[in-house]
């Protein structure tokens, strides 16, 4: 399906899978598989072409690293829905929650954070931007195929693909080590297409970034990532009329949603030996809340695996900023604010939420902001412990067509972020 987009979304170096069209003249401007060049963009501007038509999948590729949230008020938390649906596997997982020692993580002697290159105020490397985007697309295609094979053929037929879950997470961590801020900019800005596999990938990326900030080792981060990649497979057993509904779900429908973690393990049963224990608990408990208001079982903090607590804040953040059929995406700042209110109200683990803020900043990476000196910008690097002092690309309001200045607010005390923006213009 062709979609009209502004030419400002076309990025030099991007390679699209379908041709680019001038929708007014119905002519082809660029063939599929041909890289977008500066010369093409200059030619479009010279001819006065401000919008083009591309395939929906290519819109998603062009929207990588770009925020999608536009609204300020986050939807209310749906609480108190538990599921009584059980299987032998779910009962086994439930028994695990009775042993607090199995839910805690040992302190790592080799935290992954020590392997991450520190870039401070450097801009993103253009070659790495393209490489991360290509790997992101490959991962989406793999997950889509895995999800479909689990539903259509069962876990036994999908067994060979399970080995690639681990390699996908390991490759993701390799890219994160090269530039964690770029990695999180991609993960924290999801496009509204391809639920649930796209959502699961973005949750995994954000969760692994949070886990790295909390000093987890590589092996534990891989378990966290695998659990996130698998956690929503059970949604496919409910039918798209529920998870793609263009309306707020009725209570009875949400009760069906509350059993999807159990359905996930029905799909995984024949390959459970290939899913690490920590990953199982992430996939099963990600939607539990520390105050007992989550699902599927309404567990409280001491009964929830520590990795699942990390996954919970990552999943909530990604879900809020993502446009959904029944609502627009939330501006990243207000999504993070919603999570912090959830910590105050006892829903989320405070340590996990702190890891999220350290990872993406109070004004999250990729989001747009206005500054106190009447400029506009885009957050490109986290301020780490300086939550409200990230590194920003800044433009004058009348100079958006010019190269931005890169400003580290940690060294510019006179410049403050005034407010979040839905867009630069």
mmCIF file of C-alpha atoms in Angstrom, residues 192-370:
data_model
loop_
_atom_site.group_PDB
_atom_site.id
_atom_site.type_symbol
_atom_site.label_atom_id
_atom_site.label_comp_id
_atom_site.label_asym_id
_atom_site.label_seq_id
_atom_site.Cartn_x
_atom_site.Cartn_y
_atom_site.Cartn_z
ATOM 1 C CA UNK A 192 3.443 1.585 14.304
ATOM 2 C CA UNK A 193 3.676 -1.419 12.011
ATOM 3 C CA UNK A 194 4.071 -5.150 12.510
ATOM 4 C CA UNK A 195 2.692 -5.779 15.985
ATOM 5 C CA UNK A 196 3.608 -7.858 17.940
ATOM 6 C CA UNK A 197 7.036 -8.786 16.541
ATOM 7 C CA UNK A 198 8.195 -5.174 16.061
ATOM 8 C CA UNK A 199 7.060 -4.262 19.567
ATOM 9 C CA UNK A 200 8.923 -7.243 21.033
ATOM 10 C CA UNK A 201 12.162 -6.286 19.290
ATOM 11 C CA UNK A 202 12.018 -2.705 20.557
ATOM 12 C CA UNK A 203 11.215 -3.856 24.079
ATOM 13 C CA UNK A 204 14.243 -6.176 23.968
ATOM 14 C CA UNK A 205 16.521 -3.343 22.849
ATOM 15 C CA UNK A 206 15.361 -0.938 25.546
ATOM 16 C CA UNK A 207 15.412 -3.640 28.236
ATOM 17 C CA UNK A 208 18.973 -4.669 27.392
ATOM 18 C CA UNK A 209 20.018 -1.019 27.535
ATOM 19 C CA UNK A 210 18.436 -0.692 30.974
ATOM 20 C CA UNK A 211 20.024 -3.943 32.112
ATOM 21 C CA UNK A 212 23.443 -2.698 30.998
ATOM 22 C CA UNK A 213 22.945 0.478 33.046
ATOM 23 C CA UNK A 214 22.174 -1.762 36.027
ATOM 24 C CA UNK A 215 25.534 -3.538 35.603
ATOM 25 C CA UNK A 216 24.251 -6.890 34.332
ATOM 26 C CA UNK A 217 26.662 -9.192 32.486
ATOM 27 C CA UNK A 218 26.325 -10.207 28.843
ATOM 28 C CA UNK A 219 24.880 -13.678 29.557
ATOM 29 C CA UNK A 220 22.128 -12.198 31.740
ATOM 30 C CA UNK A 221 21.373 -9.490 29.176
ATOM 31 C CA UNK A 222 20.924 -12.183 26.513
ATOM 32 C CA UNK A 223 18.407 -13.987 28.744
ATOM 33 C CA UNK A 224 16.587 -10.693 29.264
ATOM 34 C CA UNK A 225 16.557 -10.044 25.516
ATOM 35 C CA UNK A 226 15.300 -13.527 24.589
ATOM 36 C CA UNK A 227 12.453 -13.254 27.083
ATOM 37 C CA UNK A 228 11.422 -9.909 25.596
ATOM 38 C CA UNK A 229 11.580 -11.238 22.035
ATOM 39 C CA UNK A 230 9.249 -14.113 22.925
ATOM 40 C CA UNK A 231 6.891 -12.477 25.400
ATOM 41 C CA UNK A 232 4.050 -11.520 23.060
ATOM 42 C CA UNK A 233 3.883 -14.627 20.890
ATOM 43 C CA UNK A 234 0.779 -15.723 22.814
ATOM 44 C CA UNK A 235 -1.048 -12.628 21.536
ATOM 45 C CA UNK A 236 -1.238 -14.293 18.120
ATOM 46 C CA UNK A 237 -3.451 -17.000 19.637
ATOM 47 C CA UNK A 238 -6.033 -14.342 20.552
ATOM 48 C CA UNK A 239 -6.623 -13.058 17.038
ATOM 49 C CA UNK A 240 -5.864 -9.683 15.493
ATOM 50 C CA UNK A 241 -9.421 -8.472 16.092
ATOM 51 C CA UNK A 242 -8.379 -8.035 19.749
ATOM 52 C CA UNK A 243 -4.802 -6.737 19.607
ATOM 53 C CA UNK A 244 -5.437 -4.543 16.533
ATOM 54 C CA UNK A 245 -8.817 -3.243 17.703
ATOM 55 C CA UNK A 246 -9.407 0.428 16.868
ATOM 56 C CA UNK A 247 -11.152 0.990 20.199
ATOM 57 C CA UNK A 248 -10.592 0.521 23.921
ATOM 58 C CA UNK A 249 -11.084 -3.134 24.789
ATOM 59 C CA UNK A 250 -14.028 -4.315 26.851
ATOM 60 C CA UNK A 251 -13.246 -5.927 30.255
ATOM 61 C CA UNK A 252 -14.000 -9.409 28.913
ATOM 62 C CA UNK A 253 -11.559 -8.861 26.044
ATOM 63 C CA UNK A 254 -8.873 -7.640 28.406
ATOM 64 C CA UNK A 255 -9.316 -10.806 30.455
ATOM 65 C CA UNK A 256 -8.327 -12.657 27.298
ATOM 66 C CA UNK A 257 -5.287 -10.391 26.980
ATOM 67 C CA UNK A 258 -4.367 -11.307 30.573
ATOM 68 C CA UNK A 259 -3.942 -14.975 29.655
ATOM 69 C CA UNK A 260 -1.563 -14.394 26.733
ATOM 70 C CA UNK A 261 1.602 -15.082 28.815
ATOM 71 C CA UNK A 262 0.219 -18.586 29.463
ATOM 72 C CA UNK A 263 -0.608 -18.964 25.763
ATOM 73 C CA UNK A 264 2.981 -18.017 24.948
ATOM 74 C CA UNK A 265 4.200 -21.056 26.842
ATOM 75 C CA UNK A 266 1.697 -23.307 25.108
ATOM 76 C CA UNK A 267 3.416 -22.279 21.885
ATOM 77 C CA UNK A 268 6.900 -22.766 23.350
ATOM 78 C CA UNK A 269 6.258 -26.109 25.064
ATOM 79 C CA UNK A 270 8.157 -28.321 22.617
ATOM 80 C CA UNK A 271 11.204 -26.024 22.636
ATOM 81 C CA UNK A 272 11.294 -24.891 26.227
ATOM 82 C CA UNK A 273 14.703 -26.517 26.741
ATOM 83 C CA UNK A 274 16.082 -23.884 24.347
ATOM 84 C CA UNK A 275 14.735 -20.984 26.408
ATOM 85 C CA UNK A 276 16.923 -20.039 29.423
ATOM 86 C CA UNK A 277 15.234 -19.931 32.834
ATOM 87 C CA UNK A 278 15.614 -16.153 33.177
ATOM 88 C CA UNK A 279 14.076 -15.640 29.728
ATOM 89 C CA UNK A 280 11.103 -17.826 30.686
ATOM 90 C CA UNK A 281 10.403 -15.676 33.731
ATOM 91 C CA UNK A 282 10.660 -12.485 31.671
ATOM 92 C CA UNK A 283 8.160 -13.757 29.104
ATOM 93 C CA UNK A 284 5.819 -15.006 31.840
ATOM 94 C CA UNK A 285 5.999 -12.116 34.329
ATOM 95 C CA UNK A 286 6.663 -8.986 32.273
ATOM 96 C CA UNK A 287 3.092 -7.776 32.803
ATOM 97 C CA UNK A 288 3.072 -8.344 36.557
ATOM 98 C CA UNK A 289 3.216 -5.234 38.755
ATOM 99 C CA UNK A 290 4.956 -4.812 42.103
ATOM 100 C CA UNK A 291 1.691 -3.907 43.860
ATOM 101 C CA UNK A 292 -0.059 -7.073 42.654
ATOM 102 C CA UNK A 293 -2.230 -5.323 40.034
ATOM 103 C CA UNK A 294 -0.674 -7.020 36.995
ATOM 104 C CA UNK A 295 -1.242 -10.284 35.149
ATOM 105 C CA UNK A 296 -1.398 -13.215 34.621
ATOM 106 C CA UNK A 297 -1.300 -14.053 38.360
ATOM 107 C CA UNK A 298 -1.294 -10.745 40.253
ATOM 108 C CA UNK A 299 2.131 -11.352 41.812
ATOM 109 C CA UNK A 300 3.709 -8.782 44.127
ATOM 110 C CA UNK A 301 7.285 -7.504 44.101
ATOM 111 C CA UNK A 302 8.909 -10.300 46.091
ATOM 112 C CA UNK A 303 7.318 -12.887 43.728
ATOM 113 C CA UNK A 304 8.514 -11.257 40.494
ATOM 114 C CA UNK A 305 11.838 -12.098 38.845
ATOM 115 C CA UNK A 306 14.264 -9.167 38.753
ATOM 116 C CA UNK A 307 14.672 -9.428 34.988
ATOM 117 C CA UNK A 308 10.886 -9.263 34.582
ATOM 118 C CA UNK A 309 10.873 -6.008 36.590
ATOM 119 C CA UNK A 310 13.361 -4.525 34.115
ATOM 120 C CA UNK A 311 11.333 -5.804 31.170
ATOM 121 C CA UNK A 312 8.173 -4.281 32.684
ATOM 122 C CA UNK A 313 9.462 -0.705 32.524
ATOM 123 C CA UNK A 314 10.895 -1.238 29.040
ATOM 124 C CA UNK A 315 7.646 -2.769 27.767
ATOM 125 C CA UNK A 316 5.535 -0.002 29.291
ATOM 126 C CA UNK A 317 7.733 2.733 27.839
ATOM 127 C CA UNK A 318 7.739 1.242 24.334
ATOM 128 C CA UNK A 319 3.985 0.570 24.479
ATOM 129 C CA UNK A 320 3.222 4.156 25.509
ATOM 130 C CA UNK A 321 5.338 5.861 22.835
ATOM 131 C CA UNK A 322 4.052 3.527 20.108
ATOM 132 C CA UNK A 323 1.034 4.609 18.063
ATOM 133 C CA UNK A 324 -1.680 1.982 18.360
ATOM 134 C CA UNK A 325 -4.849 1.479 16.284
ATOM 135 C CA UNK A 326 -7.017 2.973 19.050
ATOM 136 C CA UNK A 327 -4.754 5.889 20.047
ATOM 137 C CA UNK A 328 -1.767 8.014 19.079
ATOM 138 C CA UNK A 329 1.646 7.490 20.658
ATOM 139 C CA UNK A 330 2.604 9.417 23.779
ATOM 140 C CA UNK A 331 5.456 11.929 23.746
ATOM 141 C CA UNK A 332 8.465 10.135 25.238
ATOM 142 C CA UNK A 333 8.881 12.606 28.124
ATOM 143 C CA UNK A 334 5.296 12.039 29.276
ATOM 144 C CA UNK A 335 5.648 8.266 28.843
ATOM 145 C CA UNK A 336 8.624 8.370 31.186
ATOM 146 C CA UNK A 337 6.702 10.614 33.566
ATOM 147 C CA UNK A 338 3.910 8.015 33.614
ATOM 148 C CA UNK A 339 6.397 5.314 34.626
ATOM 149 C CA UNK A 340 7.842 7.497 37.402
ATOM 150 C CA UNK A 341 4.320 8.026 38.730
ATOM 151 C CA UNK A 342 3.953 4.243 38.583
ATOM 152 C CA UNK A 343 7.039 3.871 40.780
ATOM 153 C CA UNK A 344 5.498 6.283 43.272
ATOM 154 C CA UNK A 345 2.258 4.291 43.235
ATOM 155 C CA UNK A 346 4.045 0.969 43.725
ATOM 156 C CA UNK A 347 3.601 -0.487 40.219
ATOM 157 C CA UNK A 348 7.222 -0.519 39.053
ATOM 158 C CA UNK A 349 10.556 -1.329 40.630
ATOM 159 C CA UNK A 350 12.424 1.888 41.461
ATOM 160 C CA UNK A 351 15.829 0.474 40.521
ATOM 161 C CA UNK A 352 14.563 -0.622 37.092
ATOM 162 C CA UNK A 353 12.990 2.796 36.506
ATOM 163 C CA UNK A 354 16.236 4.514 37.492
ATOM 164 C CA UNK A 355 18.063 2.330 34.964
ATOM 165 C CA UNK A 356 15.587 3.436 32.300
ATOM 166 C CA UNK A 357 16.190 7.126 33.032
ATOM 167 C CA UNK A 358 19.963 6.660 33.064
ATOM 168 C CA UNK A 359 19.698 4.880 29.715
ATOM 169 C CA UNK A 360 17.418 7.243 27.797
ATOM 170 C CA UNK A 361 17.469 10.460 29.921
ATOM 171 C CA UNK A 362 14.525 12.345 31.378
ATOM 172 C CA UNK A 363 13.967 13.783 27.900
ATOM 173 C CA UNK A 364 14.472 10.478 26.084
ATOM 174 C CA UNK A 365 16.955 9.892 23.300
ATOM 175 C CA UNK A 366 15.503 10.702 19.884
ATOM 176 C CA UNK A 367 12.807 13.028 21.244
ATOM 177 C CA UNK A 368 12.345 16.677 20.253
ATOM 178 C CA UNK A 369 12.665 19.560 22.698
ATOM 179 C CA UNK A 370 12.568 23.348 22.931
#
